[in-house]
Amino acid sequence: MANESGVRPLRADAARNRRAVIDAARHAFAQNGVNASLEDVARAAGVGPGTLYRHFPTRNDLVLAVIEDGLAELHRLGVELLDDPDPLSALTRWLQAYIDQNSMYEGVARTFASPPPDGDERSSCRLALDVGAALIHRAVDADADDVRALASAIAWIDGQLPPDPERRARLLRMMLDGIRPR
Amino acid sequence: MANESGVRPLRADAARNRRAVIDAARHAFAQNGVNASLEDVARAAGVGPGTLYRHFPTRNDLVLAVIEDGLAELHRLGVELLDDPDPLSALTRWLQAYIDQNSMYEGVARTFASPPPDGDERSSCRLALDVGAALIHRAVDADADDVRALASAIAWIDGQLPPDPERRARLLRMMLDGIRPR
DNA sequence: ACCTGAACACCGTTCAAGT
DNA sequence: ACCTGAACACCGTTCAAGT
């Protein structure tokens, strides 16, 4: 470990390439989903495929880098909502934001659903999930992983079906309230 | 249309090849999920890739052929459960079976989730979905497509996460009962 | 220490030739 | 009418050579 933040410093050109790859990936993912061609991403970033693989050994590593900002935002929002006097309303709003992030790029719900890469306990990913768990436990009597899993599942299925702008909200309500017997 | 059932009869060798492809696909899907290599499937079936494509123009067509039996079973079970005096228990059991079928092959939930291919109104697919809708409307006050979508979503997320034999049942209960506020 | 890009492997898909 | 399999395209991944 090379410095106190745990992040080994990169040579200037390496850092530049890393940023270029992330930016190119963000555009490609927005256009074609997270399964966009990595060859295209590398070309758009102006680097060779080997450079892309050096920085991001797996596709999921690259996806995580692209959604980094979204995870930080989920963390920030979660901390803010912990001050909300209504725990259930706060949780609902956070889950809405979580589902929105899960729907940002086609196929990205898979990454949100997967367990966070271990190693850094202070990663945006871990921080966001932790504050989510706190909001869940504060509001309802349920397992935090189950609640988050079902929220990711809602984002996934919504992306599979013909567009319906109301569906995400309906399914979230169904998840929170359950189905009412006739 | 060549006969009253709407199915054009195949030449004997074509019918044999079709069966061989489906059987090979079932094995390959069981092993590697529904994204298994179609080249491998064709080779295992002893046909050229062109023959596979002639019978099944898209991968989803082949997946539908493989799950045909499962859809017929869902239909049969649904008809039986319509006689169950407890509508909510009947629905729960049908949704369990539906989720089981959605979890049969890795990635198959996507096919169950997608709208049924139109054309044949009496396909196993349509019949299964129709009886499902009847069970849903008989038991609860909710949109049948939404309920089915959420069930497919549960099957999907369960397949994404580290194995947990109880998770599917927990999430189904969460979906039916909702989350209880603390 | 990092980058390049050729090279390899694998696979989806098409189609001209065959039976 | 159907099948075959060569051929093409595309892409993930590696690695020897370069700076």
mmCIF file of C-alpha atoms in Angstrom, chain B:
data_model
loop_
_atom_site.group_PDB
_atom_site.id
_atom_site.type_symbol
_atom_site.label_atom_id
_atom_site.label_comp_id
_atom_site.label_asym_id
_atom_site.label_seq_id
_atom_site.Cartn_x
_atom_site.Cartn_y
_atom_site.Cartn_z
ATOM 1 C CA MET B 1 -51.371 -22.979 -42.988
ATOM 2 C CA ALA B 2 -51.004 -26.643 -43.777
ATOM 3 C CA ASN B 3 -53.379 -28.387 -41.386
ATOM 4 C CA GLU B 4 -55.986 -27.601 -38.739
ATOM 5 C CA SER B 5 -53.514 -27.407 -35.866
ATOM 6 C CA GLY B 6 -51.677 -24.615 -37.640
ATOM 7 C CA VAL B 7 -48.402 -26.519 -37.592
ATOM 8 C CA ARG B 8 -46.844 -27.199 -40.935
ATOM 9 C CA PRO B 9 -45.748 -30.864 -40.985
ATOM 10 C CA LEU B 10 -42.013 -31.400 -41.252
ATOM 11 C CA ARG B 11 -40.210 -33.832 -43.435
ATOM 12 C CA ALA B 12 -39.097 -36.824 -41.357
ATOM 13 C CA ASP B 13 -35.422 -35.862 -41.270
ATOM 14 C CA ALA B 14 -36.285 -32.256 -40.448
ATOM 15 C CA ALA B 15 -38.474 -33.353 -37.531
ATOM 16 C CA ARG B 16 -35.678 -35.621 -36.291
ATOM 17 C CA ASN B 17 -33.156 -32.783 -36.475
ATOM 18 C CA ARG B 18 -35.496 -30.446 -34.666
ATOM 19 C CA ARG B 19 -35.874 -32.891 -31.769
ATOM 20 C CA ALA B 20 -32.124 -33.528 -31.660
ATOM 21 C CA VAL B 21 -31.433 -29.788 -31.436
ATOM 22 C CA ILE B 22 -33.945 -29.310 -28.630
ATOM 23 C CA ASP B 23 -32.552 -32.239 -26.661
ATOM 24 C CA ALA B 24 -28.977 -31.066 -27.120
ATOM 25 C CA ALA B 25 -30.007 -27.545 -26.123
ATOM 26 C CA ARG B 26 -31.713 -28.799 -22.970
ATOM 27 C CA HIS B 27 -28.498 -30.480 -21.881
ATOM 28 C CA ALA B 28 -26.343 -27.505 -22.804
ATOM 29 C CA PHE B 29 -28.684 -25.068 -21.050
ATOM 30 C CA ALA B 30 -28.719 -27.232 -17.924
ATOM 31 C CA GLN B 31 -24.937 -27.189 -17.913
ATOM 32 C CA ASN B 32 -24.099 -23.651 -19.001
ATOM 33 C CA GLY B 33 -27.323 -21.660 -18.926
ATOM 34 C CA VAL B 34 -29.382 -20.407 -21.831
ATOM 35 C CA ASN B 35 -26.410 -18.493 -23.214
ATOM 36 C CA ALA B 36 -24.577 -21.710 -23.970
ATOM 37 C CA SER B 37 -22.767 -21.779 -27.303
ATOM 38 C CA LEU B 38 -25.167 -22.543 -30.144
ATOM 39 C CA GLU B 39 -22.222 -23.902 -32.114
ATOM 40 C CA ASP B 40 -21.799 -26.532 -29.387
ATOM 41 C CA VAL B 41 -25.518 -27.273 -29.396
ATOM 42 C CA ALA B 42 -25.512 -27.841 -33.146
ATOM 43 C CA ARG B 43 -22.453 -30.068 -32.944
ATOM 44 C CA ALA B 44 -23.920 -32.102 -30.053
ATOM 45 C CA ALA B 45 -27.134 -32.505 -32.055
ATOM 46 C CA GLY B 46 -25.134 -33.682 -35.052
ATOM 47 C CA VAL B 47 -26.363 -30.933 -37.366
ATOM 48 C CA GLY B 48 -24.741 -27.962 -39.029
ATOM 49 C CA PRO B 49 -25.216 -24.488 -37.602
ATOM 50 C CA GLY B 50 -27.395 -23.590 -40.564
ATOM 51 C CA THR B 51 -29.906 -26.267 -39.622
ATOM 52 C CA LEU B 52 -30.158 -24.949 -36.095
ATOM 53 C CA TYR B 53 -30.819 -21.449 -37.433
ATOM 54 C CA ARG B 54 -33.391 -22.731 -39.904
ATOM 55 C CA HIS B 55 -35.458 -24.271 -37.085
ATOM 56 C CA PHE B 56 -34.811 -21.566 -34.497
ATOM 57 C CA PRO B 57 -34.078 -18.166 -36.030
ATOM 58 C CA THR B 58 -33.348 -16.631 -32.633
ATOM 59 C CA ARG B 59 -31.943 -18.003 -29.424
ATOM 60 C CA ASN B 60 -35.206 -17.188 -27.715
ATOM 61 C CA ASP B 61 -37.101 -19.429 -30.118
ATOM 62 C CA LEU B 62 -34.889 -22.309 -29.033
ATOM 63 C CA VAL B 63 -35.292 -21.440 -25.361
ATOM 64 C CA LEU B 64 -39.062 -21.396 -25.778
ATOM 65 C CA ALA B 65 -38.946 -24.842 -27.368
ATOM 66 C CA VAL B 66 -36.882 -26.174 -24.481
ATOM 67 C CA ILE B 67 -39.220 -24.819 -21.790
ATOM 68 C CA GLU B 68 -42.348 -25.934 -23.663
ATOM 69 C CA ASP B 69 -42.901 -28.841 -21.255
ATOM 70 C CA GLY B 70 -42.490 -26.606 -18.234
ATOM 71 C CA LEU B 71 -45.078 -24.191 -19.591
ATOM 72 C CA ALA B 72 -47.499 -27.041 -20.201
ATOM 73 C CA GLU B 73 -46.965 -28.192 -16.624
ATOM 74 C CA LEU B 74 -47.655 -24.683 -15.309
ATOM 75 C CA HIS B 75 -50.864 -24.668 -17.288
ATOM 76 C CA ARG B 76 -51.920 -28.064 -15.969
ATOM 77 C CA LEU B 77 -51.117 -27.103 -12.368
ATOM 78 C CA GLY B 78 -52.967 -23.813 -12.757
ATOM 79 C CA VAL B 79 -56.139 -25.473 -13.974
ATOM 80 C CA GLU B 80 -55.966 -27.850 -11.026
ATOM 81 C CA LEU B 81 -55.422 -25.023 -8.542
ATOM 82 C CA LEU B 82 -58.450 -23.109 -9.814
ATOM 83 C CA ASP B 83 -60.447 -25.748 -7.907
ATOM 84 C CA ASP B 84 -58.632 -25.026 -4.679
ATOM 85 C CA PRO B 85 -61.101 -23.445 -2.235
ATOM 86 C CA ASP B 86 -58.397 -21.114 -0.845
ATOM 87 C CA PRO B 87 -57.532 -18.631 -3.606
ATOM 88 C CA LEU B 88 -54.526 -17.145 -1.807
ATOM 89 C CA SER B 89 -52.942 -20.487 -1.033
ATOM 90 C CA ALA B 90 -53.585 -21.638 -4.598
ATOM 91 C CA LEU B 91 -51.901 -18.523 -5.988
ATOM 92 C CA THR B 92 -48.939 -18.917 -3.677
ATOM 93 C CA ARG B 93 -48.392 -22.473 -4.813
ATOM 94 C CA TRP B 94 -48.668 -21.525 -8.461
ATOM 95 C CA LEU B 95 -46.200 -18.655 -8.052
ATOM 96 C CA GLN B 96 -43.781 -21.022 -6.336
ATOM 97 C CA ALA B 97 -43.981 -23.358 -9.309
ATOM 98 C CA TYR B 98 -43.620 -20.411 -11.680
ATOM 99 C CA ILE B 99 -40.488 -19.231 -9.896
ATOM 100 C CA ASP B 100 -39.127 -22.778 -9.939
ATOM 101 C CA GLN B 101 -39.550 -22.920 -13.711
ATOM 102 C CA ASN B 102 -37.933 -19.501 -14.019
ATOM 103 C CA SER B 103 -34.932 -20.874 -12.151
ATOM 104 C CA MET B 104 -34.620 -24.077 -14.174
ATOM 105 C CA TYR B 105 -31.802 -22.792 -16.388
ATOM 106 C CA GLU B 106 -29.457 -19.914 -15.722
ATOM 107 C CA GLY B 107 -30.801 -16.874 -17.546
ATOM 108 C CA VAL B 108 -34.170 -18.374 -18.455
ATOM 109 C CA ALA B 109 -36.123 -15.933 -16.290
ATOM 110 C CA ARG B 110 -35.576 -13.429 -19.064
ATOM 111 C CA THR B 111 -37.602 -15.579 -21.450
ATOM 112 C CA PHE B 112 -40.409 -16.103 -18.954
ATOM 113 C CA ALA B 113 -40.513 -12.394 -18.296
ATOM 114 C CA SER B 114 -40.759 -11.392 -21.932
ATOM 115 C CA PRO B 115 -44.186 -11.021 -23.490
ATOM 116 C CA PRO B 116 -45.376 -14.256 -25.138
ATOM 117 C CA PRO B 117 -44.669 -14.470 -28.878
ATOM 118 C CA ASP B 118 -47.939 -13.587 -30.550
ATOM 119 C CA GLY B 119 -49.535 -15.711 -33.208
ATOM 120 C CA ASP B 120 -50.772 -18.872 -31.599
ATOM 121 C CA GLU B 121 -53.384 -18.089 -28.958
ATOM 122 C CA ARG B 122 -53.370 -21.686 -27.771
ATOM 123 C CA SER B 123 -49.625 -22.063 -27.270
ATOM 124 C CA SER B 124 -48.521 -23.558 -23.967
ATOM 125 C CA CYS B 125 -46.995 -20.210 -23.211
ATOM 126 C CA ARG B 126 -50.233 -18.290 -23.601
ATOM 127 C CA LEU B 127 -52.309 -20.941 -21.838
ATOM 128 C CA ALA B 128 -49.962 -20.932 -18.850
ATOM 129 C CA LEU B 129 -49.995 -17.157 -18.582
ATOM 130 C CA ASP B 130 -53.769 -17.014 -18.919
ATOM 131 C CA VAL B 131 -54.397 -19.479 -16.139
ATOM 132 C CA GLY B 132 -51.864 -17.603 -14.042
ATOM 133 C CA ALA B 133 -53.772 -14.384 -14.596
ATOM 134 C CA ALA B 134 -57.004 -16.127 -13.570
ATOM 135 C CA LEU B 135 -55.420 -17.351 -10.342
ATOM 136 C CA ILE B 136 -54.099 -13.891 -9.607
ATOM 137 C CA HIS B 137 -57.372 -12.089 -10.222
ATOM 138 C CA ARG B 138 -59.265 -14.662 -8.193
ATOM 139 C CA ALA B 139 -56.999 -14.136 -5.184
ATOM 140 C CA VAL B 140 -55.734 -10.588 -5.063
ATOM 141 C CA ASP B 141 -56.386 -7.056 -6.163
ATOM 142 C CA ALA B 142 -53.403 -6.455 -8.409
ATOM 143 C CA ASP B 143 -52.371 -6.319 -12.027
ATOM 144 C CA ALA B 144 -51.579 -9.831 -13.287
ATOM 145 C CA ASP B 145 -48.644 -8.688 -15.430
ATOM 146 C CA ASP B 146 -47.110 -6.862 -12.490
ATOM 147 C CA VAL B 147 -47.429 -9.872 -10.221
ATOM 148 C CA ARG B 148 -45.904 -12.194 -12.776
ATOM 149 C CA ALA B 149 -43.145 -9.698 -13.531
ATOM 150 C CA LEU B 150 -42.200 -9.484 -9.881
ATOM 151 C CA ALA B 151 -42.144 -13.269 -9.621
ATOM 152 C CA SER B 152 -39.758 -13.511 -12.595
ATOM 153 C CA ALA B 153 -37.671 -10.783 -11.011
ATOM 154 C CA ILE B 154 -37.373 -12.854 -7.839
ATOM 155 C CA ALA B 155 -36.181 -15.849 -9.843
ATOM 156 C CA TRP B 156 -33.628 -13.668 -11.619
ATOM 157 C CA ILE B 157 -32.137 -12.041 -8.534
ATOM 158 C CA ASP B 158 -31.982 -15.362 -6.723
ATOM 159 C CA GLY B 159 -29.855 -16.722 -9.544
ATOM 160 C CA GLN B 160 -27.527 -13.727 -9.341
ATOM 161 C CA LEU B 161 -26.735 -14.054 -5.652
ATOM 162 C CA PRO B 162 -24.721 -16.622 -3.712
ATOM 163 C CA PRO B 163 -26.925 -19.694 -3.171
ATOM 164 C CA ASP B 164 -29.440 -19.523 -0.333
ATOM 165 C CA PRO B 165 -32.101 -22.239 -0.428
ATOM 166 C CA GLU B 166 -34.572 -20.143 1.585
ATOM 167 C CA ARG B 167 -34.252 -16.895 -0.324
ATOM 168 C CA ARG B 168 -36.828 -17.577 -3.009
ATOM 169 C CA ALA B 169 -39.491 -18.368 -0.420
ATOM 170 C CA ARG B 170 -38.581 -15.315 1.666
ATOM 171 C CA LEU B 171 -38.783 -12.958 -1.285
ATOM 172 C CA LEU B 172 -42.068 -14.468 -2.438
ATOM 173 C CA ARG B 173 -43.484 -13.953 1.043
ATOM 174 C CA MET B 174 -42.191 -10.388 1.028
ATOM 175 C CA MET B 175 -43.920 -9.816 -2.279
ATOM 176 C CA LEU B 176 -47.215 -11.232 -1.068
ATOM 177 C CA ASP B 177 -47.286 -9.736 2.427
ATOM 178 C CA GLY B 178 -45.234 -6.597 1.921
ATOM 179 C CA ILE B 179 -42.748 -5.333 4.427
ATOM 180 C CA ARG B 180 -44.021 -4.816 7.930
ATOM 181 C CA PRO B 181 -43.137 -1.468 9.465
ATOM 182 C CA ARG B 182 -41.339 -1.743 12.793
#
